[in-house]
Coordinates of C-alpha atoms in Angstrom, one line a residue:
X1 CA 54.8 207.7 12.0
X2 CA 51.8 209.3 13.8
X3 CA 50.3 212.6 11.5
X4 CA 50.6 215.8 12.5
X5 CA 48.6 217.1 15.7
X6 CA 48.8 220.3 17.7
X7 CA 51.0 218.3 20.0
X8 CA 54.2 220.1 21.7
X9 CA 54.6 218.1 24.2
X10 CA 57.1 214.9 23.7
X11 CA 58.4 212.4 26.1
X12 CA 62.1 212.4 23.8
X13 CA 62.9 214.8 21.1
X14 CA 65.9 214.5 19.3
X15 CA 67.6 216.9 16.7
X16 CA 69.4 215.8 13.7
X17 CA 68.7 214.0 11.1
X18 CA 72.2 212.3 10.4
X19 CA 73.5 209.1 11.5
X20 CA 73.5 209.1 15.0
X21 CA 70.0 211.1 15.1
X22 CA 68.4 208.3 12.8
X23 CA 69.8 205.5 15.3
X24 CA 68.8 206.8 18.4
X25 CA 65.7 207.5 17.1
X26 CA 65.2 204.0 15.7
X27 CA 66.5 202.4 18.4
X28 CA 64.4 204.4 21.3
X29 CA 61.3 203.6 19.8
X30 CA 62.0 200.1 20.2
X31 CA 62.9 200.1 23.2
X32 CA 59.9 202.6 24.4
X33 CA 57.3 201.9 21.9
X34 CA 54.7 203.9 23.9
X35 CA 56.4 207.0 24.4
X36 CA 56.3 209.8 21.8
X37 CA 59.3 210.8 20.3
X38 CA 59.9 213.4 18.0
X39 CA 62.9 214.6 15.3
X40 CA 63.0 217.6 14.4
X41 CA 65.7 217.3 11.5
X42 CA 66.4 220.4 8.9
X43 CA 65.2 218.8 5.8
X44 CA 62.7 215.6 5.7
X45 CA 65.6 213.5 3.7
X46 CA 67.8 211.8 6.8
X47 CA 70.1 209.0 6.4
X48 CA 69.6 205.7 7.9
X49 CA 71.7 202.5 8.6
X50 CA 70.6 199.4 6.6
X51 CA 72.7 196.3 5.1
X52 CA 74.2 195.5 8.8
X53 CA 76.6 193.2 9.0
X54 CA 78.6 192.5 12.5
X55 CA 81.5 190.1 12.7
X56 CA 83.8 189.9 15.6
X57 CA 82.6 191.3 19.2
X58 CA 83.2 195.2 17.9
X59 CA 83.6 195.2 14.2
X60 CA 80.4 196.4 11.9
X61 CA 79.7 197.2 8.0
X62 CA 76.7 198.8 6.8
X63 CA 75.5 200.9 4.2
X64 CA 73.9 204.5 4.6
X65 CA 70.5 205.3 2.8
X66 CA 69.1 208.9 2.1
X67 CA 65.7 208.4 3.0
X68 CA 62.4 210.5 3.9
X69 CA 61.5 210.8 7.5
X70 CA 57.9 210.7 6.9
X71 CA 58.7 206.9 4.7
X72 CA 61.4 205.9 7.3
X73 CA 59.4 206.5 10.3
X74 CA 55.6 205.4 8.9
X75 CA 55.7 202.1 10.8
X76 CA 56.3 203.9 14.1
X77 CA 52.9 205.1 15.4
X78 CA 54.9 207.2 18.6
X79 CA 57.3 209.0 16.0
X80 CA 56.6 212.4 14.9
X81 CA 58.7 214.2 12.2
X82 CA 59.3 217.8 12.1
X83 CA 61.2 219.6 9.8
X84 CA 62.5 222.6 10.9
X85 CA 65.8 224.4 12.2
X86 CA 66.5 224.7 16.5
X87 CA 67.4 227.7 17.2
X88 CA 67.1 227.6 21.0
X89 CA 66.9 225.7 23.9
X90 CA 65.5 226.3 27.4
X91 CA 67.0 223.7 29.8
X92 CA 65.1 225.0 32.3
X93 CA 61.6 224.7 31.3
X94 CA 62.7 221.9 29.3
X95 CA 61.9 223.1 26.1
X96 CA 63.4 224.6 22.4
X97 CA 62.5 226.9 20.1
X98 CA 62.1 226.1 16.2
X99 CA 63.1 228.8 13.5
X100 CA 60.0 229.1 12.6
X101 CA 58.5 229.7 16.7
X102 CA 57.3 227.1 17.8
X103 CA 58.0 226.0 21.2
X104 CA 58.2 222.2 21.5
X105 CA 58.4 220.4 25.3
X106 CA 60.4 217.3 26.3
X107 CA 61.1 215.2 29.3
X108 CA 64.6 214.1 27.5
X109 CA 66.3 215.7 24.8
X110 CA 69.6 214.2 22.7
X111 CA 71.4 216.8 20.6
X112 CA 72.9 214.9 17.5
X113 CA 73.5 217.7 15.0
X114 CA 76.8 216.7 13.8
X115 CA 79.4 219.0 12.3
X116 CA 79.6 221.9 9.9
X117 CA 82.4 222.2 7.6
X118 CA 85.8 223.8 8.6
X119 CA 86.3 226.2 6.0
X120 CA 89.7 227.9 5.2
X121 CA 87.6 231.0 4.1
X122 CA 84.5 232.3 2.9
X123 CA 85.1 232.9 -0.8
X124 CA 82.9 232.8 -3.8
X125 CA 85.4 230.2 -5.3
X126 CA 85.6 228.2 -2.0
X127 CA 83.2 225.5 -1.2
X128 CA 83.3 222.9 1.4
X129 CA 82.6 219.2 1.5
X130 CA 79.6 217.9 3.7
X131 CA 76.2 217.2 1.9
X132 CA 74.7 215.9 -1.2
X133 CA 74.0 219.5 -2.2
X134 CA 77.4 220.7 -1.9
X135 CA 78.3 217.8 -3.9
X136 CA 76.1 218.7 -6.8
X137 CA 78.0 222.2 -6.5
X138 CA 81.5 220.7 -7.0
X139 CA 80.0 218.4 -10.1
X140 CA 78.4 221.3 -11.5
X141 CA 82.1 223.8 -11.3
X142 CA 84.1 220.5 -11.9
X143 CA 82.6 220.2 -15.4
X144 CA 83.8 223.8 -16.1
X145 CA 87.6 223.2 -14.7
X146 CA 91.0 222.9 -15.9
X147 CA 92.5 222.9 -12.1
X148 CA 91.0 222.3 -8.8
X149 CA 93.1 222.8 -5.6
X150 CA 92.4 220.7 -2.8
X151 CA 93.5 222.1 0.7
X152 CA 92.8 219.4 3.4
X153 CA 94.5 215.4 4.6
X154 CA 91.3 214.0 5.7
X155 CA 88.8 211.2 4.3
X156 CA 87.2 213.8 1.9
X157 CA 90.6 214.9 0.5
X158 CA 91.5 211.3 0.0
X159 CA 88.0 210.6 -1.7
X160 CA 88.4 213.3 -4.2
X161 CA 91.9 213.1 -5.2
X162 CA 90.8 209.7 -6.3
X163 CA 87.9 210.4 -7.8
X164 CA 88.4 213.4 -9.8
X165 CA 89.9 213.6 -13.3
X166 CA 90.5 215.4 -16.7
X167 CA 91.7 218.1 -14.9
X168 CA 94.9 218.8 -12.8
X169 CA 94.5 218.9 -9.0
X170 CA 96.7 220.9 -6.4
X171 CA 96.7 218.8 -3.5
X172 CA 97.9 220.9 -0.3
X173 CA 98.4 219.2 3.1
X174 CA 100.0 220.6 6.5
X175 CA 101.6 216.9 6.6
X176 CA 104.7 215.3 5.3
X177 CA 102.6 212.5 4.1
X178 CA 98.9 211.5 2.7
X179 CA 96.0 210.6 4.9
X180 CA 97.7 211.3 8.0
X181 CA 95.0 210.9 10.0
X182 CA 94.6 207.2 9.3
X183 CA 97.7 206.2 7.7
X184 CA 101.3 206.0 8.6
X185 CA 104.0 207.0 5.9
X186 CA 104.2 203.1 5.3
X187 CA 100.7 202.8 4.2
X188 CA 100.9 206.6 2.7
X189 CA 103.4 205.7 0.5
X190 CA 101.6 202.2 -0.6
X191 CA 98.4 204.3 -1.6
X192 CA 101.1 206.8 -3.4
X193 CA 101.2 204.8 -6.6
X194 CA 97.9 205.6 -7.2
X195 CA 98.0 208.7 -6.8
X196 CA 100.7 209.5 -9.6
X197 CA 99.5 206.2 -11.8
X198 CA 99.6 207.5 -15.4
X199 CA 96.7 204.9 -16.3
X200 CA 93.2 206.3 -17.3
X201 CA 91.4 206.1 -14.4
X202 CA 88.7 203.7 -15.2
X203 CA 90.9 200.8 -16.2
X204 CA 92.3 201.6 -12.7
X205 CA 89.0 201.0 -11.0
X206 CA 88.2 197.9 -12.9
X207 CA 90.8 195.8 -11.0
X208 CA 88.1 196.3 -7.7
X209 CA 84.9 196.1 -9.4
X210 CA 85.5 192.2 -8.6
X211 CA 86.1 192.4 -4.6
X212 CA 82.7 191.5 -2.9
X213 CA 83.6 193.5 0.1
X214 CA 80.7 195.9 1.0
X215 CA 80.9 199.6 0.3
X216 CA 79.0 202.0 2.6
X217 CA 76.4 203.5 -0.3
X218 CA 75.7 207.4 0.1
X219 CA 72.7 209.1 -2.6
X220 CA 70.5 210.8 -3.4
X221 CA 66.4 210.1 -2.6
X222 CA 64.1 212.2 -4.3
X223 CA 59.9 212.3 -2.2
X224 CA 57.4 213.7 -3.9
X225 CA 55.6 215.6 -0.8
X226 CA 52.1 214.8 -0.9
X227 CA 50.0 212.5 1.6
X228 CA 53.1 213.1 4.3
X229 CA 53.4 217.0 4.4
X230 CA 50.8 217.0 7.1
X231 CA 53.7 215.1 9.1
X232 CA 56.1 218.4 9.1
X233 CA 56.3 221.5 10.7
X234 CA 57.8 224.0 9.3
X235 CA 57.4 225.0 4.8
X236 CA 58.7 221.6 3.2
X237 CA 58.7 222.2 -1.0
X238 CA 56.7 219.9 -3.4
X239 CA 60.3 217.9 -4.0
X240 CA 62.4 217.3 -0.9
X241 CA 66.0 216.0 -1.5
X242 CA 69.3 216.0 0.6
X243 CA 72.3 214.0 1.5
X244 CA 75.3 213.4 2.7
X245 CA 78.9 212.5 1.1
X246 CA 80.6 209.2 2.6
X247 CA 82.8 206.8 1.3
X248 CA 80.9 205.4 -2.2
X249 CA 79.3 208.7 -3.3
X250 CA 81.7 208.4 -6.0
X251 CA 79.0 205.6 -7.4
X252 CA 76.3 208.1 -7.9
X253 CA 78.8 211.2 -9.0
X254 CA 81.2 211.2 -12.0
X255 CA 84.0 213.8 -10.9
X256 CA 85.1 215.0 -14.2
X257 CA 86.6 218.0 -15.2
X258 CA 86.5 220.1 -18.1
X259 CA 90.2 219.0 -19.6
X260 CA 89.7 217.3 -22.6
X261 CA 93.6 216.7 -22.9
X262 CA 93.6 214.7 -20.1
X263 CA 91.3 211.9 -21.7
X264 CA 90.6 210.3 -18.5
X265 CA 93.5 210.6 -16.9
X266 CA 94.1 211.4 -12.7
X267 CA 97.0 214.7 -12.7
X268 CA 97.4 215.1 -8.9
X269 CA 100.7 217.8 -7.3
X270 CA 100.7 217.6 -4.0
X271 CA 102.6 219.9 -2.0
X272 CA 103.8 218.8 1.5
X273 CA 104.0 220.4 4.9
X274 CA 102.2 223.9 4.3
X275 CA 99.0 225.4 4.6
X276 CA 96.4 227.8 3.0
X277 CA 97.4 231.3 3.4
X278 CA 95.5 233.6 1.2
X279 CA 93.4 234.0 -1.9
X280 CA 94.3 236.4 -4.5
X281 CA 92.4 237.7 -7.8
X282 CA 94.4 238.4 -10.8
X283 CA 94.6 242.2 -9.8
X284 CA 95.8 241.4 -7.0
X285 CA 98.6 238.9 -7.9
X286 CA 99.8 241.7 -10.3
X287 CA 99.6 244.0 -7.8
X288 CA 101.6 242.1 -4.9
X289 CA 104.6 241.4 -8.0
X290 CA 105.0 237.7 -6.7
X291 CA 104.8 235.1 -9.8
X292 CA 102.5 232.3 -9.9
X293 CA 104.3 228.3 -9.9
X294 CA 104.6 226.1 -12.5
X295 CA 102.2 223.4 -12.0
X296 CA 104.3 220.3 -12.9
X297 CA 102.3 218.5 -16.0
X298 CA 101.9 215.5 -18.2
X299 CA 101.1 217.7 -21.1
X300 CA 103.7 220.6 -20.4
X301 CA 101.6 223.1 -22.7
X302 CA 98.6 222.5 -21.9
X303 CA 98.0 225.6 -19.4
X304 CA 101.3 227.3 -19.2
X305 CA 99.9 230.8 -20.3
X306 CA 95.9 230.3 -18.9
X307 CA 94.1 233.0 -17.3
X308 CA 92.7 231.8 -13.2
X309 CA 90.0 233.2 -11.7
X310 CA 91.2 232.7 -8.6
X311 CA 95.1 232.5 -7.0
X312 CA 96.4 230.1 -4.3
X313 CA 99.2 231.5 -2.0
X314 CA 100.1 228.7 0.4
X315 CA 102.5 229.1 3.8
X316 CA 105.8 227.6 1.9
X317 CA 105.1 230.6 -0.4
X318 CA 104.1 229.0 -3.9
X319 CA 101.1 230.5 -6.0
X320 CA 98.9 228.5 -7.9
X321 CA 96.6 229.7 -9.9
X322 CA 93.2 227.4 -10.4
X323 CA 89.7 227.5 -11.3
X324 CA 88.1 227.0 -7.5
X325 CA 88.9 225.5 -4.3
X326 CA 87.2 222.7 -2.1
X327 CA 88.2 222.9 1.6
X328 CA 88.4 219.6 3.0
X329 CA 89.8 220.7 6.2
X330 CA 87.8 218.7 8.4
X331 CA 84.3 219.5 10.4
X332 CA 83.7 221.3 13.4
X333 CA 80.8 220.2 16.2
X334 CA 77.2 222.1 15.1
X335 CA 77.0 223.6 18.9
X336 CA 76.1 227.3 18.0
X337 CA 72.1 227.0 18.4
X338 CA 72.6 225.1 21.9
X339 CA 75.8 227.3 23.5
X340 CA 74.9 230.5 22.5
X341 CA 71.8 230.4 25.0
X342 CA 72.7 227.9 27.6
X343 CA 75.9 226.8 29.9
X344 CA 76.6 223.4 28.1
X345 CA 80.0 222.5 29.1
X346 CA 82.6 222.3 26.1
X347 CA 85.4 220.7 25.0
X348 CA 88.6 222.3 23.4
X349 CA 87.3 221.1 20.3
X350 CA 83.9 223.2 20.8
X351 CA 82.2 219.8 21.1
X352 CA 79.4 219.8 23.3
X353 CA 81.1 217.3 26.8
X354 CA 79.3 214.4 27.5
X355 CA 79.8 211.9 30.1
X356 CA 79.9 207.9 30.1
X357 CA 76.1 208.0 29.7
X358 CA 76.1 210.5 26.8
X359 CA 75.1 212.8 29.2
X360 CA 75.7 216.9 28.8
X361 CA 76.1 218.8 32.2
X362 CA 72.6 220.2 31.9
X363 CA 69.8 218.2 33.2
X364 CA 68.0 215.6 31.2
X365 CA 70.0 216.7 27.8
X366 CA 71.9 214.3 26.3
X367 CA 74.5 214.7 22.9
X368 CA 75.5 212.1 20.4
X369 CA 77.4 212.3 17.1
X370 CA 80.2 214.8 15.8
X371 CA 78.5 217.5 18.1
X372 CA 79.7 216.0 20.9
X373 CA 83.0 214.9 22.5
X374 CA 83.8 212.3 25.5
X375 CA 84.4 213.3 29.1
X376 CA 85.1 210.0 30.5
X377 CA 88.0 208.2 31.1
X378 CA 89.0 206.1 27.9
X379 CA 89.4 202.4 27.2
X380 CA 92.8 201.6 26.5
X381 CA 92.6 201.0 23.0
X382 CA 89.5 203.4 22.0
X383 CA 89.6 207.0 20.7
X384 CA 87.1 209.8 19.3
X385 CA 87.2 209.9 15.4
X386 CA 84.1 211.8 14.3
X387 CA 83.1 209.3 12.0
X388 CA 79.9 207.4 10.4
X389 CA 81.3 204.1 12.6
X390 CA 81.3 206.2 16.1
X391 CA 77.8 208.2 15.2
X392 CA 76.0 205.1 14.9
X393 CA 77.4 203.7 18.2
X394 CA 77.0 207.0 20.1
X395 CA 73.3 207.3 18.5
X396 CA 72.1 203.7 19.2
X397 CA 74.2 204.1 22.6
X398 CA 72.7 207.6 23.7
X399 CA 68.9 205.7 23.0
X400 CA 69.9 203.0 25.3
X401 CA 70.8 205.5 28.2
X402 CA 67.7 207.7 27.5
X403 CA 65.7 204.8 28.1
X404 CA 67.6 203.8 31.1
X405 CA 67.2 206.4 32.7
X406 CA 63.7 207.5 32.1
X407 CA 62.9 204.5 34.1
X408 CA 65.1 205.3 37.1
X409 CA 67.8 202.6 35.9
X410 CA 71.4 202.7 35.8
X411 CA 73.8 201.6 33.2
X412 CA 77.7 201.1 32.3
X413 CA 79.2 202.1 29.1
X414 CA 78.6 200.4 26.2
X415 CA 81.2 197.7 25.0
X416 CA 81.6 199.1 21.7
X417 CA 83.5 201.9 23.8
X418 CA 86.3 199.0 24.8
X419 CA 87.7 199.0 20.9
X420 CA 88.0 201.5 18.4
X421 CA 87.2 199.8 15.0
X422 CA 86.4 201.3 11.2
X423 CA 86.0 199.8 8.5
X424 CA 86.2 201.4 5.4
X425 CA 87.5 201.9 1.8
X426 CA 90.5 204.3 0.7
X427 CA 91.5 204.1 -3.4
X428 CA 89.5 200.9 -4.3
X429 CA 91.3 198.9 -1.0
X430 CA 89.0 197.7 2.0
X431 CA 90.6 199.4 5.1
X432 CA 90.5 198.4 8.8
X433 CA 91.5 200.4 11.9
X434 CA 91.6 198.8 15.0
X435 CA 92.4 200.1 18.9
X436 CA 95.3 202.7 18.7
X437 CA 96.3 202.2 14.9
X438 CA 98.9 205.4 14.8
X439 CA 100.2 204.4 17.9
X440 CA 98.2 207.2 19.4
X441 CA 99.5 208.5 23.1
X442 CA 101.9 205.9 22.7
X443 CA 104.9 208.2 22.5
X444 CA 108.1 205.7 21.5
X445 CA 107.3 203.1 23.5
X446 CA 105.7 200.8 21.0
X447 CA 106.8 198.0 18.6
X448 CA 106.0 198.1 14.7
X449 CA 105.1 194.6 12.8
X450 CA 104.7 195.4 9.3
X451 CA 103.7 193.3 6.0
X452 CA 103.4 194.9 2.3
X453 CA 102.5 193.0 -1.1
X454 CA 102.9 196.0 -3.0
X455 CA 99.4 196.7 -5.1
X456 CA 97.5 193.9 -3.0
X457 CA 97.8 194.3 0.8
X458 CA 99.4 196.3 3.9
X459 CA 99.3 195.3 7.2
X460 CA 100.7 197.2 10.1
X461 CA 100.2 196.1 13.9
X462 CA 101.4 197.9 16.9
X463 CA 103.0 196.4 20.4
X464 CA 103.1 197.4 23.5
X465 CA 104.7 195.4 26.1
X466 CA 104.8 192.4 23.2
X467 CA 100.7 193.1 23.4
X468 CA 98.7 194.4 20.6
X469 CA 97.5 197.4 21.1
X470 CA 96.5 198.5 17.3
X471 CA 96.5 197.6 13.4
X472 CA 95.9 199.2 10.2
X473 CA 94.7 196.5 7.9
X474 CA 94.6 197.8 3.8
X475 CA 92.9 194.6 1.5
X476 CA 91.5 191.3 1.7
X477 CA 93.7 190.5 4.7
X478 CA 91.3 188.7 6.4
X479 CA 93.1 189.2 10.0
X480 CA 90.4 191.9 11.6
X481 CA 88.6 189.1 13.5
X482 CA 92.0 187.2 14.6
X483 CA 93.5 190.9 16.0
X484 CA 90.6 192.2 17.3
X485 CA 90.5 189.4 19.8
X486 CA 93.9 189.8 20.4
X487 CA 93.7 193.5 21.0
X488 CA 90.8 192.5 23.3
X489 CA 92.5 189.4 25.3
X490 CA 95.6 191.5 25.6
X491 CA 97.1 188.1 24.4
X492 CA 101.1 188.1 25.1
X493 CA 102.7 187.6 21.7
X494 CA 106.4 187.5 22.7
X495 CA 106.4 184.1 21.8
X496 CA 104.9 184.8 18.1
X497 CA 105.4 188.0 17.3
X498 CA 108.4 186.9 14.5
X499 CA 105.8 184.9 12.8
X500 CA 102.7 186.6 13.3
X501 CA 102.7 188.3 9.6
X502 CA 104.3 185.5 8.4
X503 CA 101.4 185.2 5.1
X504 CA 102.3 181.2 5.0
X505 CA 101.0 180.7 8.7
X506 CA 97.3 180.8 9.6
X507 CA 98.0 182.7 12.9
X508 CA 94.5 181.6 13.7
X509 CA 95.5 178.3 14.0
X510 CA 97.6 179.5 17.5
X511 CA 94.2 180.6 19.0
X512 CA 91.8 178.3 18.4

């Protein structure tokens, strides 16, 4: 990383210091080692892809390190770090505008400032889900509760249900089952047992401390700011820290609460099919005459008369009362700096609308990441999740166009963009998702193959037209390669679609 100069003037600058910032980053300095890049990220801890391990043509594991920009970057002479906030940018003149007022220039610029939570409301009891800090919030209330209400059917909500214990937690979801936006009520109601398992929670875990399948590691790096501070612009304190929660924060955070009846023990309610309404104080539950529900417990008299700081009303009408509530409703893009003061084309979902070259509609600015959204025509069997898979793609993909086209070249979208693949872990089990898992714009006209050992392993593939054209794959199943091919091939399975889950058959075997 080159030390700080009086420079303003950069041939790339890209904002964000997540995922798909990190990559592109990375990945543009290799390929343009002699032009100066700079990242302008909020804090100087960013998080950065290490551990890569491909398999297939599409599929990927890797972990995610919190790391300083000024250590990260140190071995790349043309990268300049800058820590500081955008709060403006001037297509025109080809320039933005830092928090702190200074006025940077670029010849290409690639927006990759992810999302910001969704949060039901803003309440002194309410905290959302996104970052290391926020994390270190929920340990620090969770050590103080008796119950925590979750509102929210996402990745986060399925995280902390299983993480948290000795305390009861009010799970609330607008769906009719868990993790609907990976899972079917097949592999919902597989995970279920875990959920309501009266075992303490560490023997639980033990049963997977065994499985050598990798886990995608989020923490916590603490840099002393010394011989680097001259790399940042901006007011970086003596100790930097930061971070972001993913799918093995859980490793670095003990979630417990404050029960001490509970002795380990997971207590999750989850009630189906509604959504957050409104908060209420204690006055104001008295004052409203409606009576707070009986939260259904292991140890009936345990908090049958307690006092709540704070009451949840949900839509199907029940009150709970509880100590705090995490909103896990999801993220929306980070967009407000860059639309409130220039015509970027959006999507519905307030992402900022790129094209097959990561492209935005404005000249020379480019978006990659959770804070943008797809304009092009889809592969058959891809879709938008924002996820860590998709930011890394997006990142490394939006670097390769950059450089591209800074040297007057064309070129087609990238063939990670032909699949979508994740790979991930939900309640101790390794979990795949391949192409159009959910059978997504599918309508009816799909086939189901399913396979369940319950405890072990759940395998669901969809057909269309006797093809694959998806598959949710929960433990050591060992088929992602085998359908990820087929999903690719658009291999015609009428022949072995009766057998193809059969566990006694290698189905390899038929393709070799």
């Amino acid at each position: 990383m080159a030390s700080c100069d009086t420079r303003k003037e950069f041939t790339f600058v890209i904002i964000g210091g997540g995922i798909s910032g990190v990559s592109c980053v990375e990945y543009l300095s290799s390929l343009c080692s002699e032009e100066t890049i700079a990242l302008i990220t909020a804090t100087d801890i960013v998080k950065a892809t290490c551990n890569l391990k491909k398999f297939g043509r599409t599929l990927e594991e890797f972990d995610v390190e919190e790391r300083s920009a000024s250590l990260l970057f140190e071995q790349s002479p043309n990268v300049v770090s800058i820590q500081s906030v955008v709060v403006g940018v001037h297509p025109q003149e080809h320039s933005i505008i830092t928090e702190s007022g200074n006025k940077y220039y670029y010849k290409k610029l690639c927006i990759c400032t992810g999302g910001t939570p969704n949060l039901i409301t803003r309440h002194p009891c309410v905290i959302g889900i996104r970052d290391t800090e926020s994390v270190l919030q929920l340990k620090s209330k969770l050590s103080q509760a008796r119950r925590v209400a979750i509102v929210g059917n996402g990745g986060i909500a399925l995280e902390l249900v299983y993480e948290m214990y000795d305390c009861q937690i009010l799970w609330a979801i607008k769906d009719k089952t868990i993790g609907n936006a990976f899972f079917d009520e097949g592999a919902a109601t597989f995970f279920l047992p875990h959920i309501e398992s009266n075992q303490q929670v560490w023997k639980e875990k033990k049963k997977f401390m065994t499985h050598t399948v990798k886990r995608m590691k989020y923490g916590i790096e603490t840099v002393e700011n010394n011989k680097h501070e001259a790399c940042y612009h901006g007011n970086p304190s003596n100790t930097l820290s930061g971070g972001a929660l993913g799918p093995d924060w859980c490793s670095d955070f003990s979630l417990c609460g404050a029960s001490s009846k509970e002795k380990g023990y997971r207590q999750v309610h989850v009630e189906y099919k509604c959504e957050f309404k409104q908060l209420l104080n204690p006055e104001e539950l008295k004052r409203c005459g409606e009576k707070e529900s009986p939260f259904p417990s292991l140890n009936e008299s345990l908090l049958d008369s307690a006092d709540w700081p704070v009451y949840i009303q949900l839509s199907n009408g029940k009150i709970y009362g509880c100590d705090f509530i995490v909103s896990a409703t999801g993220v929306v893009p980070n967009t407000q700096s860059f639309v409130s003061c220039a015509p970027f084309d959006t999507a519905e979902d307030g992402g900022l609308l790129v094209n097959s070259n990561m492209q935005t509609n404005l000249v020379d600015i480019y978006a990659a990441g959770d804070v943008c959204t797809f304009g092009w025509d889809p592969a058959p069997h891809w879709l938008q999740m924002r996820l860590w898979s998709q930011a890394r793609q997006m990142g490394m993909f939006a670097a390769k166009c950059i450089a591209a086209h800074f040297s007057n070249e064309k070129i087609p979208l990238d063939f990670c963009f032909e699949l979508f693949t994740h790979v991930t872990q939900f309640f101790g089990y390794k979990v795949v998702l391949l192409g159009k898992f959910n059978a997504q714009g599918l309508g009816n006209d799909y086939e189901l193959l399913l396979r369940c050992a319950k405890g072990d392993e759940y395998v669901k593939v969809v057909l269309h037209e006797d093809k694959m054209c998806g598959a949710v794959l929960i433990g050591e199943t060992d088929l992602e390669e085998t359908f990820e091919n087929l999903i690719l091939n658009q291999t015609d399975l009428s022949a072995i679609k009766d057998i193809l889950l059969n566990p006694e058959i290698d189905i390899e075997d038929y393709f070799d």
